Short mmCIF file of C-alpha atoms and ligand atoms in Angstrom, two decimals:
data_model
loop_
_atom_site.label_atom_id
_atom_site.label_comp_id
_atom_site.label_asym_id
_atom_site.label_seq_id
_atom_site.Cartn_x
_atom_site.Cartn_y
_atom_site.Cartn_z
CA UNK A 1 74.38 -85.21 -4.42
CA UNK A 2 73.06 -83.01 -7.13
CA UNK A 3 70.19 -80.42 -6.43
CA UNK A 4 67.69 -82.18 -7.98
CA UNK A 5 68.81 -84.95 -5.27
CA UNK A 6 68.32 -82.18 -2.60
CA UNK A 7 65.41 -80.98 -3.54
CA UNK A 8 64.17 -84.44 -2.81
CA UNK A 9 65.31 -84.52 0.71
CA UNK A 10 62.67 -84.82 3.09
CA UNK A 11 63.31 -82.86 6.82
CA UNK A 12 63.48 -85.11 9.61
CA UNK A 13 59.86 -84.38 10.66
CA UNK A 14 58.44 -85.41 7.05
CA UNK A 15 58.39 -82.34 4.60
CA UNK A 16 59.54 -82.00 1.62
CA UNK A 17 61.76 -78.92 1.09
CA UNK A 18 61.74 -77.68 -2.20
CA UNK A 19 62.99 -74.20 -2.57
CA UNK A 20 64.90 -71.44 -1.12
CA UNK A 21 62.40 -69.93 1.46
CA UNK A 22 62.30 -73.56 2.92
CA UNK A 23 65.87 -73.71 3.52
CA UNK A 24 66.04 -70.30 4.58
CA UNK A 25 63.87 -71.61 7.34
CA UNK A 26 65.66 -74.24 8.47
CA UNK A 27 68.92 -72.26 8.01
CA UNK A 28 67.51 -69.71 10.75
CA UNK A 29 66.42 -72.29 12.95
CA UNK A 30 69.92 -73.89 13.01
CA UNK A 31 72.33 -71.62 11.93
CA UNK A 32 73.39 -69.02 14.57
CA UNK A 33 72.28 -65.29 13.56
CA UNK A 34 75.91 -64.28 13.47
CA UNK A 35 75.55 -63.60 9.74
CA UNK A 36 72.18 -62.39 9.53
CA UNK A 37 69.89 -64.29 7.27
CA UNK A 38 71.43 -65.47 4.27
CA UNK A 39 70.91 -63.58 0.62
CA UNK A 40 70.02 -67.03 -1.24
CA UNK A 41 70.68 -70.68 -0.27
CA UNK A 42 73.17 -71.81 -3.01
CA UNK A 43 72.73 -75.35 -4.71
CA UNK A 44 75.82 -76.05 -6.93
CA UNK A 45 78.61 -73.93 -9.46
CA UNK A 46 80.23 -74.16 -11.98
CA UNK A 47 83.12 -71.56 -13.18
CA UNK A 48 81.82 -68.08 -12.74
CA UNK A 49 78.36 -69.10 -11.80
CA UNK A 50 76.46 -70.45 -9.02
CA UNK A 51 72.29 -71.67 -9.10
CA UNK A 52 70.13 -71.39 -6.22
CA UNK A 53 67.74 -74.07 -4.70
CA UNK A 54 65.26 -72.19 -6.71
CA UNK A 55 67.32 -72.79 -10.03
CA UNK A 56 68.23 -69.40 -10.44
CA UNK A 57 71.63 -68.80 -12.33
CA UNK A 58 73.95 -66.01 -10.91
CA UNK A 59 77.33 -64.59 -12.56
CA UNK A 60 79.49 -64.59 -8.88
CA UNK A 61 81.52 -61.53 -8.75
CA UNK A 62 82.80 -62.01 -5.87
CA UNK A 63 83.91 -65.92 -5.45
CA UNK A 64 83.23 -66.80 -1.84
CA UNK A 65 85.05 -63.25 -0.74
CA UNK A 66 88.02 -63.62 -2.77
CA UNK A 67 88.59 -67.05 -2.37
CA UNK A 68 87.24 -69.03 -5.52
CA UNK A 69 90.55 -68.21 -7.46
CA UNK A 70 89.82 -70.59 -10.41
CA UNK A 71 85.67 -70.55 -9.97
CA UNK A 72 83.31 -73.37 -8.81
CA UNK A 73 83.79 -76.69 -9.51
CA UNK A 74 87.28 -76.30 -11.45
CA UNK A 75 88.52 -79.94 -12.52
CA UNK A 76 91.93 -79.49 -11.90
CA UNK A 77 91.28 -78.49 -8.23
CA UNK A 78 88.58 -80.95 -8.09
CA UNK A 79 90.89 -83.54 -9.43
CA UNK A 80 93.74 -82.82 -7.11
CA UNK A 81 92.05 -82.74 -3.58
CA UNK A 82 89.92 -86.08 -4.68
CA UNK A 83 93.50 -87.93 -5.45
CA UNK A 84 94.77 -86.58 -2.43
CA UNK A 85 91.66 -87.23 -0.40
CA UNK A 86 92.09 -90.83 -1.39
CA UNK A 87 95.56 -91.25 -1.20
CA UNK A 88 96.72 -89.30 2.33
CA UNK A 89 93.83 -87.75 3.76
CA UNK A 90 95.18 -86.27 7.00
CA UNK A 91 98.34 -86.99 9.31
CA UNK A 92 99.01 -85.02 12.27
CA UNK A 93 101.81 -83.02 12.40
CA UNK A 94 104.27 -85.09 14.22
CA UNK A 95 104.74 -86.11 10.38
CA UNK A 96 105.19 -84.34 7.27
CA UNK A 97 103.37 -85.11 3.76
CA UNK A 98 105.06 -84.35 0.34
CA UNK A 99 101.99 -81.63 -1.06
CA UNK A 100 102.85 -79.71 2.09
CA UNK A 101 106.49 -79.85 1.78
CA UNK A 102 105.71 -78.88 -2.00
CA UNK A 103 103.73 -76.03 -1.11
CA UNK A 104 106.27 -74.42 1.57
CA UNK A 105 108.94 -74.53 -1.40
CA UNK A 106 106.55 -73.25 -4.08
CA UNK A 107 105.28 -70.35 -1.62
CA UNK A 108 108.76 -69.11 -0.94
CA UNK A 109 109.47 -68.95 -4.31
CA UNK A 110 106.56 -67.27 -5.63
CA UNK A 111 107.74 -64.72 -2.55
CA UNK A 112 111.15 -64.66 -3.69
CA UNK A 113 111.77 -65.62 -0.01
CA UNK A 114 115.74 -65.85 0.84
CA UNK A 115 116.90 -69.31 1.51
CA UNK A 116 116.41 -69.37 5.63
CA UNK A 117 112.56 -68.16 5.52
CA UNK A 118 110.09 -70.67 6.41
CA UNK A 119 106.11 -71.34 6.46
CA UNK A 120 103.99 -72.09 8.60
CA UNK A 121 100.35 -73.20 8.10
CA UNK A 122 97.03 -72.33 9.10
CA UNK A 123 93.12 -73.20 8.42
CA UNK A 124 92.35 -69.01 7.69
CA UNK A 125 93.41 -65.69 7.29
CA UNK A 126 92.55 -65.44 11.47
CA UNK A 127 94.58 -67.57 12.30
CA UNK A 128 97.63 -66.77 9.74
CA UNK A 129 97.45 -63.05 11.76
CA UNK A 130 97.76 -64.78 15.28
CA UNK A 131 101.02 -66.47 14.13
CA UNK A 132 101.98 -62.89 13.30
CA UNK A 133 101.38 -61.90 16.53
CA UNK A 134 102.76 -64.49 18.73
CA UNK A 135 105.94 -64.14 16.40
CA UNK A 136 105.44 -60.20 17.02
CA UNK A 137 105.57 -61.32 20.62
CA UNK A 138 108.53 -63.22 20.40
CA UNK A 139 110.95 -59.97 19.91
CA UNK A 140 110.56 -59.19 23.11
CA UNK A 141 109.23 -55.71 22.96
CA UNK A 142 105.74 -54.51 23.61
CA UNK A 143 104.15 -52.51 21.17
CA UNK A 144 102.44 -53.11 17.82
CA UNK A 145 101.08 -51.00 14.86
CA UNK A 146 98.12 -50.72 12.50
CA UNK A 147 95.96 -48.60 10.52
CA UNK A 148 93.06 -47.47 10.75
CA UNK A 149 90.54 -49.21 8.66
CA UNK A 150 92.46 -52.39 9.21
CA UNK A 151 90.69 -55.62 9.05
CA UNK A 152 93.05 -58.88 9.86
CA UNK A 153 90.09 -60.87 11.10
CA UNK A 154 88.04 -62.24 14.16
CA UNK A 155 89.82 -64.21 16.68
CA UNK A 156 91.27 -62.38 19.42
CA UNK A 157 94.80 -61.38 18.09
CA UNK A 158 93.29 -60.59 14.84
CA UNK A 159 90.42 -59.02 16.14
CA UNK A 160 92.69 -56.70 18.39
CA UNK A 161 95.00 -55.92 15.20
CA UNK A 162 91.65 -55.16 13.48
CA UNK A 163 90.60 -51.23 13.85
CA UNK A 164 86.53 -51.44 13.69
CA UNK A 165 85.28 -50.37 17.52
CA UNK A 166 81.80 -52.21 16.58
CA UNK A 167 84.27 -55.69 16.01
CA UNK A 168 85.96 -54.71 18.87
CA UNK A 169 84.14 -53.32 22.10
CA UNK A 170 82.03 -55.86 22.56
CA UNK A 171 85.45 -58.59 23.55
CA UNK A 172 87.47 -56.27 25.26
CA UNK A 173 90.01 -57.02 26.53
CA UNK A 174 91.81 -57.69 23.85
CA UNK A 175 95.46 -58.71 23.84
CA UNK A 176 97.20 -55.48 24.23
CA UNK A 177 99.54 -53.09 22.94
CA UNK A 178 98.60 -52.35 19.99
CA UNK A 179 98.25 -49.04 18.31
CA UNK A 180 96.36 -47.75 15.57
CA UNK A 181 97.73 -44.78 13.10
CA UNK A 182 95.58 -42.60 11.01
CA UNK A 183 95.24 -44.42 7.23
CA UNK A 184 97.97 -43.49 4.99
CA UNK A 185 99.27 -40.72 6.95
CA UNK A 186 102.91 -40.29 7.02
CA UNK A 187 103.59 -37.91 9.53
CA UNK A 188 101.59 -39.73 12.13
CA UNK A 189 103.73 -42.82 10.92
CA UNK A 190 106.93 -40.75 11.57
CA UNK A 191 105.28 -40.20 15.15
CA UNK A 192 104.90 -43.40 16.08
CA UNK A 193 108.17 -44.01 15.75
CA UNK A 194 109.58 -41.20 16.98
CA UNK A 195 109.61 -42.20 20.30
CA UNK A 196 109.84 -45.74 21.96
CA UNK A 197 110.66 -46.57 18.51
CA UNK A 198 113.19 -49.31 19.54
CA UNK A 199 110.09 -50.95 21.88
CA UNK A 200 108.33 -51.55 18.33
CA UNK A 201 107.71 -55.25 17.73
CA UNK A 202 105.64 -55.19 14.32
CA UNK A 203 103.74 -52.81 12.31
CA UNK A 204 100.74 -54.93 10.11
CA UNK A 205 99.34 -53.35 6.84
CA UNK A 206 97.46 -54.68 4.00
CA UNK A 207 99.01 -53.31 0.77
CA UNK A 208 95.43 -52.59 -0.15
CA UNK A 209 92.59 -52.68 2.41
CA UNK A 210 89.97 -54.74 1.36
CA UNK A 211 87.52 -55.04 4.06
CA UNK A 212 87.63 -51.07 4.08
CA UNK A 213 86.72 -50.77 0.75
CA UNK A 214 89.95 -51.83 -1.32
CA UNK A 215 91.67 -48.85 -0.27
CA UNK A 216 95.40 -48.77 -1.76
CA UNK A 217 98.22 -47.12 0.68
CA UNK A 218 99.03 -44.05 -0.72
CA UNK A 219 101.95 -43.26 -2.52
CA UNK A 220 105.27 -43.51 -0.45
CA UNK A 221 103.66 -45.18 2.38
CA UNK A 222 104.99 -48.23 1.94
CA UNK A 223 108.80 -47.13 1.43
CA UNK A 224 108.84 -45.05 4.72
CA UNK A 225 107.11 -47.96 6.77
CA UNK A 226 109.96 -50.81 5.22
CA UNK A 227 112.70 -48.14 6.34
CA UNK A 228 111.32 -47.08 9.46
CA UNK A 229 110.63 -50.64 10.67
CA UNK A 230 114.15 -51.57 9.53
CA UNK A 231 116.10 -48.81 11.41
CA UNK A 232 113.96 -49.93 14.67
CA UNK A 233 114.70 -53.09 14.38
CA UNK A 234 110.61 -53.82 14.34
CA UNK A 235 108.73 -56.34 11.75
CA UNK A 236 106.93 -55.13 8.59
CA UNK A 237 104.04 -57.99 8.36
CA UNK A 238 102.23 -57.57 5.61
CA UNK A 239 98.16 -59.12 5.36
CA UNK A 240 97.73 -60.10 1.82
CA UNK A 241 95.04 -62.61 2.64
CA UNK A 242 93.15 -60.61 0.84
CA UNK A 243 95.35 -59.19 -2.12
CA UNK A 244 97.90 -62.33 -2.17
CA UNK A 245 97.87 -65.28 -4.52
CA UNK A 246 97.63 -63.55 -8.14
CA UNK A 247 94.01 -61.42 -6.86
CA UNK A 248 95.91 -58.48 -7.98
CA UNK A 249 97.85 -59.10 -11.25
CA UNK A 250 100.95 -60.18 -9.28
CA UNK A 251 101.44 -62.91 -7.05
CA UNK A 252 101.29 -61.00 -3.85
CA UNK A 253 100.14 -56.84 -4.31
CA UNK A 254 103.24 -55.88 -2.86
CA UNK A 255 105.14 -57.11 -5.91
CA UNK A 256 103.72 -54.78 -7.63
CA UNK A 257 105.75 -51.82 -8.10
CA UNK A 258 103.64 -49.48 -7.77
CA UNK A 259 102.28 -50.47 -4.17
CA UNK A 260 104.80 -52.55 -2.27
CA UNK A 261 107.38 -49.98 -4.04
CA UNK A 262 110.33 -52.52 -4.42
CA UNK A 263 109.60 -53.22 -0.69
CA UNK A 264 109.61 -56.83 0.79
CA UNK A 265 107.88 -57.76 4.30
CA UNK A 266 109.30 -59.75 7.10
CA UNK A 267 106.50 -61.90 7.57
CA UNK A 268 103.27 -62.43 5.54
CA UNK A 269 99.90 -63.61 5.92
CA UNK A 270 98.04 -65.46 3.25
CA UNK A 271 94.39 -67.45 2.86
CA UNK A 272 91.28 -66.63 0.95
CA UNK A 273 92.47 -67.41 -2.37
CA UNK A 274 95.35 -69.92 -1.81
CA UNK A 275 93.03 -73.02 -1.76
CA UNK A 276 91.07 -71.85 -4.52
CA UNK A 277 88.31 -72.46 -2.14
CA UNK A 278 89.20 -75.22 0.24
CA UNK A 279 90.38 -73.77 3.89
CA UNK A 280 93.94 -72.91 3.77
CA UNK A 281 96.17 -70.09 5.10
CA UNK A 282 99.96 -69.62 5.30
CA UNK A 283 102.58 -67.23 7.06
CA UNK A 284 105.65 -66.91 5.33
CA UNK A 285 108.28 -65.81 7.75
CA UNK A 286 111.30 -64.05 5.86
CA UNK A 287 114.52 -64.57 6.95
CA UNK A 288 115.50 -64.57 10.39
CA UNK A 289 111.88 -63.97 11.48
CA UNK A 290 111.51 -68.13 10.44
CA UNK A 291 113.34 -68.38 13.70
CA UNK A 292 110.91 -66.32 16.07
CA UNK A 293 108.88 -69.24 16.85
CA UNK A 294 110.43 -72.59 17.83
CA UNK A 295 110.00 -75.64 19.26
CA UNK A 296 106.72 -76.45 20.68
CA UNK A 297 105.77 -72.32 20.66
CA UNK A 298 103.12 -72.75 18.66
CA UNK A 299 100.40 -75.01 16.86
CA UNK A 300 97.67 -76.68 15.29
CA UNK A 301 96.05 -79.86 14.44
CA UNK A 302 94.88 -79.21 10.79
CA UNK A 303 97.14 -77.09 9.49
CA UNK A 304 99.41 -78.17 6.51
CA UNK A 305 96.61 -80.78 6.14
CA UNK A 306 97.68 -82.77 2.82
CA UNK A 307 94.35 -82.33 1.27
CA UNK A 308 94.60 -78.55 1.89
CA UNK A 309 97.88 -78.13 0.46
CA UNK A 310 97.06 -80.26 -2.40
CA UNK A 311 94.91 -77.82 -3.13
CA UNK A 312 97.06 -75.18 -2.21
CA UNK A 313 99.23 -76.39 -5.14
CA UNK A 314 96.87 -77.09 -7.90
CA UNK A 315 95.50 -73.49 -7.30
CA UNK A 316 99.00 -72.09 -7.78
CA UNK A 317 99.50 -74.46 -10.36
CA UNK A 318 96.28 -73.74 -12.74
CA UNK A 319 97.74 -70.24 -12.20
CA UNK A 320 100.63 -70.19 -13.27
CA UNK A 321 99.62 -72.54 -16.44
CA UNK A 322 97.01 -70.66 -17.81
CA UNK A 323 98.97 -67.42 -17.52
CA UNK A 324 96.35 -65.90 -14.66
CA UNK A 325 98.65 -62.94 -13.32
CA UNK A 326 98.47 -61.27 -17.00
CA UNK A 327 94.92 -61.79 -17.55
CA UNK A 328 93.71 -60.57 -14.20
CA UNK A 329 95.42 -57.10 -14.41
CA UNK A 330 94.53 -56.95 -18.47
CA UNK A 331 90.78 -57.72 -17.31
CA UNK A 332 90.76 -55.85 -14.04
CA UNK A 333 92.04 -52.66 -16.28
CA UNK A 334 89.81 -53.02 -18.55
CA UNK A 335 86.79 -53.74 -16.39
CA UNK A 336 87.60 -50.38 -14.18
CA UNK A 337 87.86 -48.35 -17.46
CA UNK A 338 84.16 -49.75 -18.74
CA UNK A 339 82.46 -48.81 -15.75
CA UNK A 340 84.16 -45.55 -15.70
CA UNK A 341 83.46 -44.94 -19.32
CA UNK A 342 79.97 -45.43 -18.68
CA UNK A 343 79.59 -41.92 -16.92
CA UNK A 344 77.23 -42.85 -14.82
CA UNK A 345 75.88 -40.42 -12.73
CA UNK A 346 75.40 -43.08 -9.88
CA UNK A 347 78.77 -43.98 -9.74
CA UNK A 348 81.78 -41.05 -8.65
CA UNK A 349 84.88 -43.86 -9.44
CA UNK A 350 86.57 -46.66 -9.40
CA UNK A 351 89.60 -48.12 -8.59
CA UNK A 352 91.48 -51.09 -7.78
CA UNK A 353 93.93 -53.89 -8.92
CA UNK A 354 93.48 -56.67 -10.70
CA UNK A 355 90.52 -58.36 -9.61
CA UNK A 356 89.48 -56.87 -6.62
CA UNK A 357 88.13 -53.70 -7.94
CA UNK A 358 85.68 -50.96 -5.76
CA UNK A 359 83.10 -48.64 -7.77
CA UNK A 360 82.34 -46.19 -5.26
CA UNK A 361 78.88 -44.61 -5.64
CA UNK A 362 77.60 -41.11 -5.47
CA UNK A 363 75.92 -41.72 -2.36
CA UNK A 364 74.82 -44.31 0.14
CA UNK A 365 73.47 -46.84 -2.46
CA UNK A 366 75.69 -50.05 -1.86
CA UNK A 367 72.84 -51.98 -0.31
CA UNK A 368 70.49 -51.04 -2.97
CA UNK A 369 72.74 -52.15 -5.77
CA UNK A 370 73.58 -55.05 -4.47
CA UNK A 371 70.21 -56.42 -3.95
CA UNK A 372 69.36 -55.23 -7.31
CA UNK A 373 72.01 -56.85 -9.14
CA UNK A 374 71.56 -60.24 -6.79
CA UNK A 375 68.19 -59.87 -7.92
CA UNK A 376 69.18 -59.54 -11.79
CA UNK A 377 71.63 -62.31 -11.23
CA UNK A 378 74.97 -61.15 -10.74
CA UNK A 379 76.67 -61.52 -6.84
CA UNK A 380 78.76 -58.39 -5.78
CA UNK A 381 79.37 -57.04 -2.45
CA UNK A 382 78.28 -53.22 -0.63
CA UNK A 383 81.14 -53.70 1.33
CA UNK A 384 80.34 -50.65 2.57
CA UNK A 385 77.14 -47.94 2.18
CA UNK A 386 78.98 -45.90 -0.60
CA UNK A 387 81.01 -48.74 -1.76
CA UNK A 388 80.32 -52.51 -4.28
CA UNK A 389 83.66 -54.80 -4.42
CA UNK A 390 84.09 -57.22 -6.87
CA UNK A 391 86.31 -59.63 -6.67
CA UNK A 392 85.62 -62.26 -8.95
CA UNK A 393 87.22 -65.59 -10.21
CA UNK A 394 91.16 -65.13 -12.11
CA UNK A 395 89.31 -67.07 -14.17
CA UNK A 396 86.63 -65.17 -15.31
CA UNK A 397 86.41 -63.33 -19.12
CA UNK A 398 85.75 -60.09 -20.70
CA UNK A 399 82.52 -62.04 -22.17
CA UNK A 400 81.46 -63.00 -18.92
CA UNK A 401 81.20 -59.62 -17.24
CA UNK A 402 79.86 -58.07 -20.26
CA UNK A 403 76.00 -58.54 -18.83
CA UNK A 404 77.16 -56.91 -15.89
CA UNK A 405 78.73 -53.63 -17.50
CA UNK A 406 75.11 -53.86 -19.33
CA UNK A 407 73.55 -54.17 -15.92
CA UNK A 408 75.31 -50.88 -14.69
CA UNK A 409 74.95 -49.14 -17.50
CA UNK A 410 71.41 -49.79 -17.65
CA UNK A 411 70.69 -48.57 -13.89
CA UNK A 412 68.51 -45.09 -13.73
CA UNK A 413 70.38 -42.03 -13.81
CA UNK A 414 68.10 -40.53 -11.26
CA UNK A 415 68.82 -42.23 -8.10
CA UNK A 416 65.47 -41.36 -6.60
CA UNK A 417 64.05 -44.23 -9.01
CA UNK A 418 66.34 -46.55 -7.65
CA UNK A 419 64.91 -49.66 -6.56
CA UNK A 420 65.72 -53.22 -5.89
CA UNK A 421 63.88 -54.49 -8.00
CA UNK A 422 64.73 -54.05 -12.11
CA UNK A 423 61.71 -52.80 -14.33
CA UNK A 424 61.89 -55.43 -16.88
C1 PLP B 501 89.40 -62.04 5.15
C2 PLP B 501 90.57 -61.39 5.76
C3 PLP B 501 91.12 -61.85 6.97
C4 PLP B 501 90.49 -62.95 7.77
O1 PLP B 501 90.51 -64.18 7.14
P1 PLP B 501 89.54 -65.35 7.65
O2 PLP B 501 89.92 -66.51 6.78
O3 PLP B 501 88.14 -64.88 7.46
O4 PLP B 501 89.85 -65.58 9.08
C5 PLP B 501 92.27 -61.24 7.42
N1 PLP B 501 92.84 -60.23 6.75
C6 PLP B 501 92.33 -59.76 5.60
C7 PLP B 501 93.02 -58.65 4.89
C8 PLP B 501 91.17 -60.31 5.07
O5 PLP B 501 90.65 -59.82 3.94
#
C-alpha cells in the first residue's frame, strides 16, 4: 500500500484521514502512552529518507535507533526477506533452516569466534541480555556487574542489568545480585573484585554507551576488566547491540583497537542493526561459555526465524560488498571534524565512532535542537538534555549530510534566540 493508498483509507466509523494530526489521533486513542505521543506519523522511505503522512521529506539520522544499517527500503534486503518469506516463512525450532545455520557461521566469523562458540537467537537486544543472564546464572555463583549509565534494555533481566533508578524503581524486585560500579572508574573496578571476587559470575559493559550518550570506556578500562574477569574465573559479556554490526567502523566496537584494546568477550549481545531493520538479535557465546546453557534451559518460539536471519545475512552481506566498515569510520571522522570545525558556540564537542556520533551542547538544548531540526527536516535524537546522537544509515554519504552540517552551522550563536522553529 503506498501513502497515497493510505491517505485514502477511511476509519471504521466513516472519515477520511488525511494527514498527520489525524493519525496522531487515532495513534493516541490506540496506542498505549508508553512512548508519549509520537514526533510525526511516518508514511514510507527510501535510503536515508523517510516522508510523513503530510508528505514531508526528512534526511533520518538516526535509522530507527541504530537499526536501519543499509536505510529504508534497500533492495537487496527487500529482495532477500521477500524470497525467503515465500520460500520458508517460519518453522519452529524443533527444526533448523539453512539462512539460520548460515548466519550462526557468518556471525562467528565476523567475531573471530574459536571453533566451539555457538549462537543463539533472539527477537531484540532485551532479550539477547536475558540469555546473558541466565548463562551468567548458570556458573553457579551469585553476583553480577555493571556500570553506571548502563542501558541493556527493558525486560526484567535487562532492566535489572540496566542502571537508570527511573527504569528501575517502579518493577522492583528485580532479579538480584547485581551490582553497579562507578563509569569508567578503575579503582572501584579493582574493588569489586577485591573481595568475593571468585563469587563473580559476569561483568556486562557496552564498549561505548549509547543510551548514555555514546560514552566510550576510558582508556585501559577494558584491558583491566578482560584480566580481572579472567583471573576470577567470571564472564566478560559485552552489549554491542548498540555498537555491533559495522555501526562503528569495525564489525563489533570492540575490534577496534583502540576500545576493546586487543580484548575479546566471552559472550556477546547483538540486535539493532543486524536485521538492517527487521527484528533480530543474537548472543554469541565464546568458547566454553556455548556450553552454559543446554538442553531444554532455555527458549523461544521466533527466534532464528528464517525470514529474520535471511535478513540477518543480506545485511551482513550488503556490508561487506559495498565496503561499509571503511566508509562508516571515513564518514563518521569526517562528519565529527565538520561540526567541530564549525566553532559553534552552541556546541562544546563531539565525539564518537563511526556512525554513532554525540555533539554535546553548551547547555541543556537537546530538546530544542531536535525539534528544530525535525522541523527543518532532518531526524536526530536529544538522547539526553545536553546531548543529540546520530546514528544514521552505513549507507549514508558525505553529500547527504551536507544540509545538515548547513543546518548546524546556520543555528544562532546566541542561544537565547533559540527556537524551534527556523526563521526562514
Ligand atoms: C537498544 C539497546 C538494548 C535493548 O534492545 P531492544 O531491542 O530495544 O530490546 C540493549 N542494549 C543496548 C546497548 C541498546 O542500545
Amino acid at each position: 500500500m503506498n501513502a497515497n493508498a493510505l491517505h485514502a483509507t477511511a476509519q471504521p466509523n466513516g472519515h477520511d484521514v488525511a494527514h498527520s494530526e489525524a493519525w496522531t489521533q487515532r495513534y493516541t486513542h490506540s496506542v498505549m502512552d508508553t512512548f508519549g505521543a509520537p514526533s510525526r506519523i511516518l508514511v514510507r522511505g527510501d535510503g536515508v529518507y523517510v516522508w510523513d503522512a503530510d508528505g514531508k521529506k526528512y534526511l533520518d539520522l538516526l535509522a530507527g535507533i541504530a537499526v536501519n544499517a543499509l536505510g529504508h527500503a534497500h533492495p537487496t534486503l527487500t529482495a532477500a526477506i521477500s524470497a525467503q518469506l515465500g520460500t520458508l516463512g517460519h518453522v519452529s525450532n524443533f527444526f533448523g533452516t539453512p539462512t539460520q545455520i548460515a548466519l550462526a557461521e557468518k556471525l562467528l566469523s565476523l567475531a573471530k569466534a574459536p571453533h566451539d562458540s555457538r549462537v543463539f537467537f533472539t527477537n531484540s537486544g532485551a532479550e539477547a541480555n536475558e540469555a546473558l543472564f541466565k548463562i551468567a546464572r548458570k556458573t553457579g555463583r551469585s553476583r553480577i556487574l555493571a556500570l553506571e549509565g548502563a542501558f541493556h534494555g527493558r525486560t526484567m533481566g535487562a532492566l535489572a542489568l540496566t542502571s537508570k533508578a527511573a527504569y528501575r524503581e517502579p518493577f522492583e524486585p528485580l532479579p538480584g545480585g547485581v551490582e553497579f560500579l562507578p563509569f569508567g572508574d578503575l579503582n572501584a573496578l579493582e574493588q569489586a573484585f577485591a573481595h568475593d571476587g571468585n563469587d563473580i559470575a559476569m561483568m556486562i559493559v557496552e564498549p561505548l554507551q549509547g543510551e548514555a550518550g555514546v560514552v566510550p570506556l576510558p582508556h585501559g578500562y577494558m584491558a583491566k576488566a578482560r584480566e580481572l574477569t579472567s583471573r576470577h574465573g567470571a564472564l566478560l559479556a559485552l552489549d554491542e547491540v548498540q555498537t555491533g554490526i559495522g555501526r562503528t567502523g569495525a564489525w563489533f566496537a570492540h575490534q577496534l583497537p583502540h576500545i576493546g584494546e586487543g580484548n575479546t568477550p566471552d559472550v556477546m549481545s547483538l540486535a539493532k542493526g543486524l536485521g538492517g531493520g527487521f527484528p533480530i538479535g543474537a548472543v554469541i557465546a565464546f568458547g566454553p561459555t556455548a556450553t552454559l546453557l543446554g538442553r531444554g534451559q532455555h527458549g523461544t518460539t521466533f527466534g532464528g526465524n528464517p525470514v529474520a536471519a535471511a535478513a540477518g545475512l543480506a545485511t551482513l552481506g550488503v556490508i561487506d560488498r559495498d565496503n561499509l566498515l571503511h566508509h562508516v569510520s571515513e564518514l563518521g571522522g569526517h562528519i565529527k571534524s565538520s561540526l567541530l570545525n564549525l566553532k559553534h558556540p552552541l556546541i562544546s564537542t563531539v565525539r564518537g565512532e563511526g556512525l554513532l556520533i554525540a555533539i554535546e551542547l553548551s547547555e541543556e538544548y537537546a530538546a530544542l535542537l531536535q525539534q528544530r531540526a525535525l522541523n527543518a527536516g532532518f531526524i536526530v535524537n536529544a538522547v539526553n538534555p545536553k546531548t543529540l546522537r546520530l546514528a544514521p544509515p552505513l549507507i549514508l554519504t558525505l553529500e547527504d549530510i551536507q544540509p545538515f552540517l548547513e543546518f548546524m552551522s546556520a543555528l544562532p550563536h546566541d542561544p537565547t534566540t533559540l527556537t524551534a522553529e527556523t526563521q526562514e
